[in-house]
mmCIF file of N, CA and C in Angstrom:
data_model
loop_
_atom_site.group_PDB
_atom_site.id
_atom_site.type_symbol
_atom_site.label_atom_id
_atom_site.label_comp_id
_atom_site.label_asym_id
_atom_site.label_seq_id
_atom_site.Cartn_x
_atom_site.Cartn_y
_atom_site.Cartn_z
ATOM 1 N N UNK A 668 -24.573 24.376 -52.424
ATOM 2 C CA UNK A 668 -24.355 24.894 -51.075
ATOM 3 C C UNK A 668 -23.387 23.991 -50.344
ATOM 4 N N UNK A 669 -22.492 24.510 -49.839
ATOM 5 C CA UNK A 669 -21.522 23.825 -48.842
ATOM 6 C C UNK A 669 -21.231 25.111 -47.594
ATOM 7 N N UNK A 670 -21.430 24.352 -46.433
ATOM 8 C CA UNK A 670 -20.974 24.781 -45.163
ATOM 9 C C UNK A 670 -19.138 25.097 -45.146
ATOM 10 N N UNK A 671 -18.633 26.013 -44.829
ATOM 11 C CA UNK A 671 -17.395 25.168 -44.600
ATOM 12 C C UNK A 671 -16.717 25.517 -43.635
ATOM 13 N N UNK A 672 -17.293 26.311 -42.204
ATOM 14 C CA UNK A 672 -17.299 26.188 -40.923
ATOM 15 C C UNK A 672 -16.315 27.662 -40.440
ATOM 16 N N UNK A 673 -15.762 27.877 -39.643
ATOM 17 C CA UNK A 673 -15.388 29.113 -38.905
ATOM 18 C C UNK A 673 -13.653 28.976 -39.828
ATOM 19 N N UNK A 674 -13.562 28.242 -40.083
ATOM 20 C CA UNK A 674 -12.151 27.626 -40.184
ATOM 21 C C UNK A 674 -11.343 27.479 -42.145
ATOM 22 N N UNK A 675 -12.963 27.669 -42.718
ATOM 23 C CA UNK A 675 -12.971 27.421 -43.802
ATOM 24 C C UNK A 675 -12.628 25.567 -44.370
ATOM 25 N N UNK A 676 -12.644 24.738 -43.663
ATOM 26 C CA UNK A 676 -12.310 23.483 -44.129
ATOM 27 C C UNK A 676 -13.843 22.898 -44.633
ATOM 28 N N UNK A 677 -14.047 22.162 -45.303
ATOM 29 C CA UNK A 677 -15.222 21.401 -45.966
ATOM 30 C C UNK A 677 -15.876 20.923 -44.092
ATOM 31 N N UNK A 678 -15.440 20.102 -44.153
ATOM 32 C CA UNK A 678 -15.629 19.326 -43.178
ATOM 33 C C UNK A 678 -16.024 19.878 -41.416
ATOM 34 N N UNK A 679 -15.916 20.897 -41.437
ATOM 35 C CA UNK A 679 -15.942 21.690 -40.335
ATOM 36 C C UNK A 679 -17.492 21.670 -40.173
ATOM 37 N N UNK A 680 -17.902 21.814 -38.614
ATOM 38 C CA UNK A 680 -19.321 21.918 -38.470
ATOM 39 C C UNK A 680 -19.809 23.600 -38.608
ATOM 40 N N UNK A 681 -21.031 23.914 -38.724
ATOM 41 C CA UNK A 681 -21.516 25.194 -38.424
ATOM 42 C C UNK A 681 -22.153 25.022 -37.375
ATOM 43 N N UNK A 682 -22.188 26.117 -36.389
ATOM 44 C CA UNK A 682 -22.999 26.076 -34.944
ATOM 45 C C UNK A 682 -22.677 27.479 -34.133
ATOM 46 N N UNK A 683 -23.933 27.118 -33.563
ATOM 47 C CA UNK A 683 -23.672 28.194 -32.783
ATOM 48 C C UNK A 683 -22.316 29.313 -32.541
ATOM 49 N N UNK A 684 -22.306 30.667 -32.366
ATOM 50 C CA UNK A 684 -21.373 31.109 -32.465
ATOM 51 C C UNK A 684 -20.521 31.254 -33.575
ATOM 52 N N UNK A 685 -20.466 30.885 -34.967
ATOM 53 C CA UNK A 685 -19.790 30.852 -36.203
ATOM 54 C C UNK A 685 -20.680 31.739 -36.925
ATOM 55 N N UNK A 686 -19.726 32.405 -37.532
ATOM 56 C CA UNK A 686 -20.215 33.973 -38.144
ATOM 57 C C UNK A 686 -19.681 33.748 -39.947
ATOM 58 N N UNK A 687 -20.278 34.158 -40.650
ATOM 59 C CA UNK A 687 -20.224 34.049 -42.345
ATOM 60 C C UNK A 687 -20.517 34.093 -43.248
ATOM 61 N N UNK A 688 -20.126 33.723 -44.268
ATOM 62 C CA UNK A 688 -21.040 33.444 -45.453
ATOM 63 C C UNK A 688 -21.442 32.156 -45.720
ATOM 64 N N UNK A 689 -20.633 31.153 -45.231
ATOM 65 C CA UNK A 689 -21.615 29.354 -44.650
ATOM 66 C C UNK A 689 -22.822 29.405 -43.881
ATOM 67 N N UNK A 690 -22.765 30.657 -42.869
ATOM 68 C CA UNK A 690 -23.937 30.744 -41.878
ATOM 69 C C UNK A 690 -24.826 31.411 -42.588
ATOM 70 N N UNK A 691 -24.659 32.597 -43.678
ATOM 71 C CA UNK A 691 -25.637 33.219 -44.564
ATOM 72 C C UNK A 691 -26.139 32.045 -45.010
ATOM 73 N N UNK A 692 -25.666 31.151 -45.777
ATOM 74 C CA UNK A 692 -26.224 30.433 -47.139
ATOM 75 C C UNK A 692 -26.407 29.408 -46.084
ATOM 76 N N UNK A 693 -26.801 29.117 -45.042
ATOM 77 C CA UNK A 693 -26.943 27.791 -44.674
ATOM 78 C C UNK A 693 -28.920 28.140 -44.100
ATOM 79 N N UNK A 694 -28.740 29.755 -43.249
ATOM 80 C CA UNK A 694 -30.063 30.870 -42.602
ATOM 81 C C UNK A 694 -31.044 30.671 -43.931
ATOM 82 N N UNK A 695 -30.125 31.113 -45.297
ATOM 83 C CA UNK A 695 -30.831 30.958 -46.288
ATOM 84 C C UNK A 695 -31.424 29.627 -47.189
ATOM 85 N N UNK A 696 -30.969 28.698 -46.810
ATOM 86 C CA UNK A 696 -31.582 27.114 -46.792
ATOM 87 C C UNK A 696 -32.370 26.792 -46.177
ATOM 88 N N UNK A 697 -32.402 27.298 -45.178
ATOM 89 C CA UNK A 697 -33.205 27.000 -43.860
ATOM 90 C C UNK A 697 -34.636 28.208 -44.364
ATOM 91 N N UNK A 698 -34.422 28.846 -44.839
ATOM 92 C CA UNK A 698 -35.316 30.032 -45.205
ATOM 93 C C UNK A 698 -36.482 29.497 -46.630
ATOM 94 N N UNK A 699 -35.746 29.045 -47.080
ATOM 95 C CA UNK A 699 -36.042 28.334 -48.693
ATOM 96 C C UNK A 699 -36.688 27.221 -48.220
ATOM 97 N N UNK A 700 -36.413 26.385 -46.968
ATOM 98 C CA UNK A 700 -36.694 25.292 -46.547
ATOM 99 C C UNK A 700 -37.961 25.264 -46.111
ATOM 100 N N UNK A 701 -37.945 26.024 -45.234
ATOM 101 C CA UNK A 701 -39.340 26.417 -44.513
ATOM 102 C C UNK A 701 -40.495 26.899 -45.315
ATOM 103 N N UNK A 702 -40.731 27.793 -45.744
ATOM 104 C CA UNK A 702 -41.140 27.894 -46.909
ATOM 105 C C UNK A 702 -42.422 26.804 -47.919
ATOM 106 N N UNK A 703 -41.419 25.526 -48.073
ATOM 107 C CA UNK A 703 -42.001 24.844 -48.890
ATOM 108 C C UNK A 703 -42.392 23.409 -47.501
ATOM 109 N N UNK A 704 -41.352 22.928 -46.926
ATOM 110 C CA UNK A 704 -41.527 21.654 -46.138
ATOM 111 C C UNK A 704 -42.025 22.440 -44.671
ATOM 112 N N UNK A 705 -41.675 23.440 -44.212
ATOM 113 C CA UNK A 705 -42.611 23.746 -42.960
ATOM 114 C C UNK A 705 -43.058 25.038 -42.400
ATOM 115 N N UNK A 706 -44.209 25.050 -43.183
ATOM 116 C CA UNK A 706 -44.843 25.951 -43.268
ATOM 117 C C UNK A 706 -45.327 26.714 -41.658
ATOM 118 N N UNK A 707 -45.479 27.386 -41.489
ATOM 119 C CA UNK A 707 -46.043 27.781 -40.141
ATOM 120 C C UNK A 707 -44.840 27.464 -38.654
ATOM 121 N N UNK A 708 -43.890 27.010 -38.847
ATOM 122 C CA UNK A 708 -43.238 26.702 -38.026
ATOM 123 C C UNK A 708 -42.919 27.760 -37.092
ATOM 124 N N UNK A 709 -42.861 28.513 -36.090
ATOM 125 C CA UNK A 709 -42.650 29.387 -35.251
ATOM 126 C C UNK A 709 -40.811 29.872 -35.673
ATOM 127 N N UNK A 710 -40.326 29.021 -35.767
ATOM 128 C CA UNK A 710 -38.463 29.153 -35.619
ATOM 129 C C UNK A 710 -38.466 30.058 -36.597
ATOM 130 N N UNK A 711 -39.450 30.009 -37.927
ATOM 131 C CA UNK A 711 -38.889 30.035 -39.267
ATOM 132 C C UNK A 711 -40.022 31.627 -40.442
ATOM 133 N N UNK A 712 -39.251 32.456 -40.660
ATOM 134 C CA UNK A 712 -38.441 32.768 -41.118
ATOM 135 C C UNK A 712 -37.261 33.300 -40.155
ATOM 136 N N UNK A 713 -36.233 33.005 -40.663
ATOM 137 C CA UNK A 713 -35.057 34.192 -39.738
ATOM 138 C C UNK A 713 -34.294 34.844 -40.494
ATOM 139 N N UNK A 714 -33.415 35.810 -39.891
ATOM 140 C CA UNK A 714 -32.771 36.418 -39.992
ATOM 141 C C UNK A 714 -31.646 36.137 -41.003
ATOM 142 N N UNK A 715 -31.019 36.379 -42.243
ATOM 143 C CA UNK A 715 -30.024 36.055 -42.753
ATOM 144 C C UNK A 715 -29.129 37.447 -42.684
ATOM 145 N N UNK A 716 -28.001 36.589 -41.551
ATOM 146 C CA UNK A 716 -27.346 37.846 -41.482
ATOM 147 C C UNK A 716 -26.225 37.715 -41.272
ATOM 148 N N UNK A 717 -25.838 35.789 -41.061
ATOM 149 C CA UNK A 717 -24.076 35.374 -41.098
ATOM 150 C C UNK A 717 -23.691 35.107 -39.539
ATOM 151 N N UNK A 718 -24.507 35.378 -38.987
ATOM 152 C CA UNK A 718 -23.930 35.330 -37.387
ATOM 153 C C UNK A 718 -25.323 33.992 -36.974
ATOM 154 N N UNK A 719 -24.460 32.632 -36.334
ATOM 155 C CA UNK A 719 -24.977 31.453 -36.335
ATOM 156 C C UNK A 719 -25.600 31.692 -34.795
ATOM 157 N N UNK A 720 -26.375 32.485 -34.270
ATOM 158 C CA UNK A 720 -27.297 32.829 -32.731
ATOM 159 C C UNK A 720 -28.217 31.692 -32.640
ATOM 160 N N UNK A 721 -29.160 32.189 -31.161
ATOM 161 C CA UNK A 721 -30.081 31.335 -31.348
ATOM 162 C C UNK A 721 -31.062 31.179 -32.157
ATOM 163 N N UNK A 722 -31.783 31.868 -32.649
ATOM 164 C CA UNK A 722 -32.887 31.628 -33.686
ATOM 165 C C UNK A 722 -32.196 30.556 -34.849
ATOM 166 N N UNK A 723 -30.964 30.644 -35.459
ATOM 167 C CA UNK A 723 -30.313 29.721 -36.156
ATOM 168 C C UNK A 723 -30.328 28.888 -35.658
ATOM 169 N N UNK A 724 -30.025 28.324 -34.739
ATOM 170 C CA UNK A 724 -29.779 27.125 -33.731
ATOM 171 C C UNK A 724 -30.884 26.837 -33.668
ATOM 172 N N UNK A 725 -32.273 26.951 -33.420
ATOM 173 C CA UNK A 725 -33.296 26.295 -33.341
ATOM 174 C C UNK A 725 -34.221 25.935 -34.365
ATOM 175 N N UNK A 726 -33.851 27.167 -35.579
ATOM 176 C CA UNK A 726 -34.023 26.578 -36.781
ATOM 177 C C UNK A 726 -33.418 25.529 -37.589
ATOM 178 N N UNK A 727 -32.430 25.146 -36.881
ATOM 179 C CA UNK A 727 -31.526 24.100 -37.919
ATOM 180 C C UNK A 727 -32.174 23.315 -36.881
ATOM 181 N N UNK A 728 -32.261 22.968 -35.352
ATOM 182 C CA UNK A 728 -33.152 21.256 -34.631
ATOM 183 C C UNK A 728 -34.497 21.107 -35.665
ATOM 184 N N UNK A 729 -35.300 22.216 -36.019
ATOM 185 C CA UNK A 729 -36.548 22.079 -36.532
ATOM 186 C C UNK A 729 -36.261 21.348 -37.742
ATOM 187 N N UNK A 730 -35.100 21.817 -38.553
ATOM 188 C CA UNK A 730 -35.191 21.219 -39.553
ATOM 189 C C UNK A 730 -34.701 19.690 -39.796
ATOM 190 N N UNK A 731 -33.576 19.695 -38.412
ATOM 191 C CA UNK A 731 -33.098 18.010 -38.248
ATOM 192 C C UNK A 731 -33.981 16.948 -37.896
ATOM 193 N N UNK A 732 -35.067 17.604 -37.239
ATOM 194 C CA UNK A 732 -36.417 16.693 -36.921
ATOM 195 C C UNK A 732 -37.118 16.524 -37.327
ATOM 196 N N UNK A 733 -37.552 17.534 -38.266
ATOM 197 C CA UNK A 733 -38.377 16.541 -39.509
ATOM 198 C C UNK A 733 -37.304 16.292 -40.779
ATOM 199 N N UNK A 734 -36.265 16.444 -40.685
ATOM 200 C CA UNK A 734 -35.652 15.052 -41.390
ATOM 201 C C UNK A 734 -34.857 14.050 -40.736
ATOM 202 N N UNK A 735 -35.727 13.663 -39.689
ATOM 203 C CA UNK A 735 -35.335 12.447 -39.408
ATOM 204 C C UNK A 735 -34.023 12.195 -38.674
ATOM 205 N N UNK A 736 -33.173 13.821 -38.282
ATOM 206 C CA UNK A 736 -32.061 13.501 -37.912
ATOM 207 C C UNK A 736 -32.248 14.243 -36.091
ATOM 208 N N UNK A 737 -30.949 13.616 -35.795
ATOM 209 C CA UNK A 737 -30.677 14.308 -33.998
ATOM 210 C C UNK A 737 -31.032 15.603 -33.778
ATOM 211 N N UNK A 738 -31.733 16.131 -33.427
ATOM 212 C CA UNK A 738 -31.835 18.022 -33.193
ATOM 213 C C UNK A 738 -31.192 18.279 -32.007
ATOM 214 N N UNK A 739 -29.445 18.241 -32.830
ATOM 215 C CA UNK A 739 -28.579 19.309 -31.756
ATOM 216 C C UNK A 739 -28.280 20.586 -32.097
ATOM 217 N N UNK A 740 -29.062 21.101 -33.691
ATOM 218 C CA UNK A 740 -28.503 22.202 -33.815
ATOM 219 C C UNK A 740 -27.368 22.851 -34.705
ATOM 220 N N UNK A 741 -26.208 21.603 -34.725
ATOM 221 C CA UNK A 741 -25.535 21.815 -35.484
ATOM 222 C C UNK A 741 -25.345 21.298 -36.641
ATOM 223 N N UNK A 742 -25.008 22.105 -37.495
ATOM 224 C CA UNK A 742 -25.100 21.781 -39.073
ATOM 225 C C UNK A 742 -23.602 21.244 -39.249
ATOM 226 N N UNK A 743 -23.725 19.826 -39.597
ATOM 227 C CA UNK A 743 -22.435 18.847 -40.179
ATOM 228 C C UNK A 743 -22.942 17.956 -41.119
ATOM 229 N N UNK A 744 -22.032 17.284 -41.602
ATOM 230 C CA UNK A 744 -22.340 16.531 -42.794
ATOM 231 C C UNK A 744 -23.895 16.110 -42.891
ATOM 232 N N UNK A 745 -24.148 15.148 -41.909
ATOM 233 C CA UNK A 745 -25.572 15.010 -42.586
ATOM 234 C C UNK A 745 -26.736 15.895 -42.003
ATOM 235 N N UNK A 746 -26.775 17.212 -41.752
ATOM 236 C CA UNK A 746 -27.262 17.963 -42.037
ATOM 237 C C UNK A 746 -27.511 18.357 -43.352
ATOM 238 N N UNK A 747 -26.155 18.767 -43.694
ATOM 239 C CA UNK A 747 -26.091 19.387 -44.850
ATOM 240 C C UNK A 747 -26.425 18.314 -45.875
ATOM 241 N N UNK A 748 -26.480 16.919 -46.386
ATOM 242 C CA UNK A 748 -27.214 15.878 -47.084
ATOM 243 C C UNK A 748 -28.651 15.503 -46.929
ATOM 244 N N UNK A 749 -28.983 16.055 -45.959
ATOM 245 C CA UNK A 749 -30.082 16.302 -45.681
ATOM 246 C C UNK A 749 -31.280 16.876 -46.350
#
């Protein structure tokens, strides 16, 4: 899995407002994620549907906070190492 943002570059963030197939496969990480590491979470399951809204956005803080990272939401590098 690699993000590679509105722009198509590696390095590009995903967030809010970015529409795709990075935002599919990222909904769908987050989907796979939940699942096994957080079960019951309210955010989680969502929608895989390519368009980065809010329910995405609050599913990716859920997932930055229990790993340990900033919950702004947006998916960048160490998100995605995450």
């Amino acid at each position: 899995y690699r993000a590679t943002g509105v722009d198509g570059r590696g390095d590009a963030a995903v967030a809010r407002g970015s529409c795709g197939t990075a935002v599919a496969a990222w909904q769908t990480r987050l989907n796979r994620w939940s699942t096994s590491a957080a079960p019951g979470a309210d955010e989680l399951p969502i929608a895989v549907d390519g368009v980065f809204g809010p329910a995405t956005e609050r599913a990716t803080a859920v997932f930055q906070s229990q790993s340990g990272l900033a919950a702004d939401g947006i998916v960048g590098p160490a998100t995605l190492a995450a």
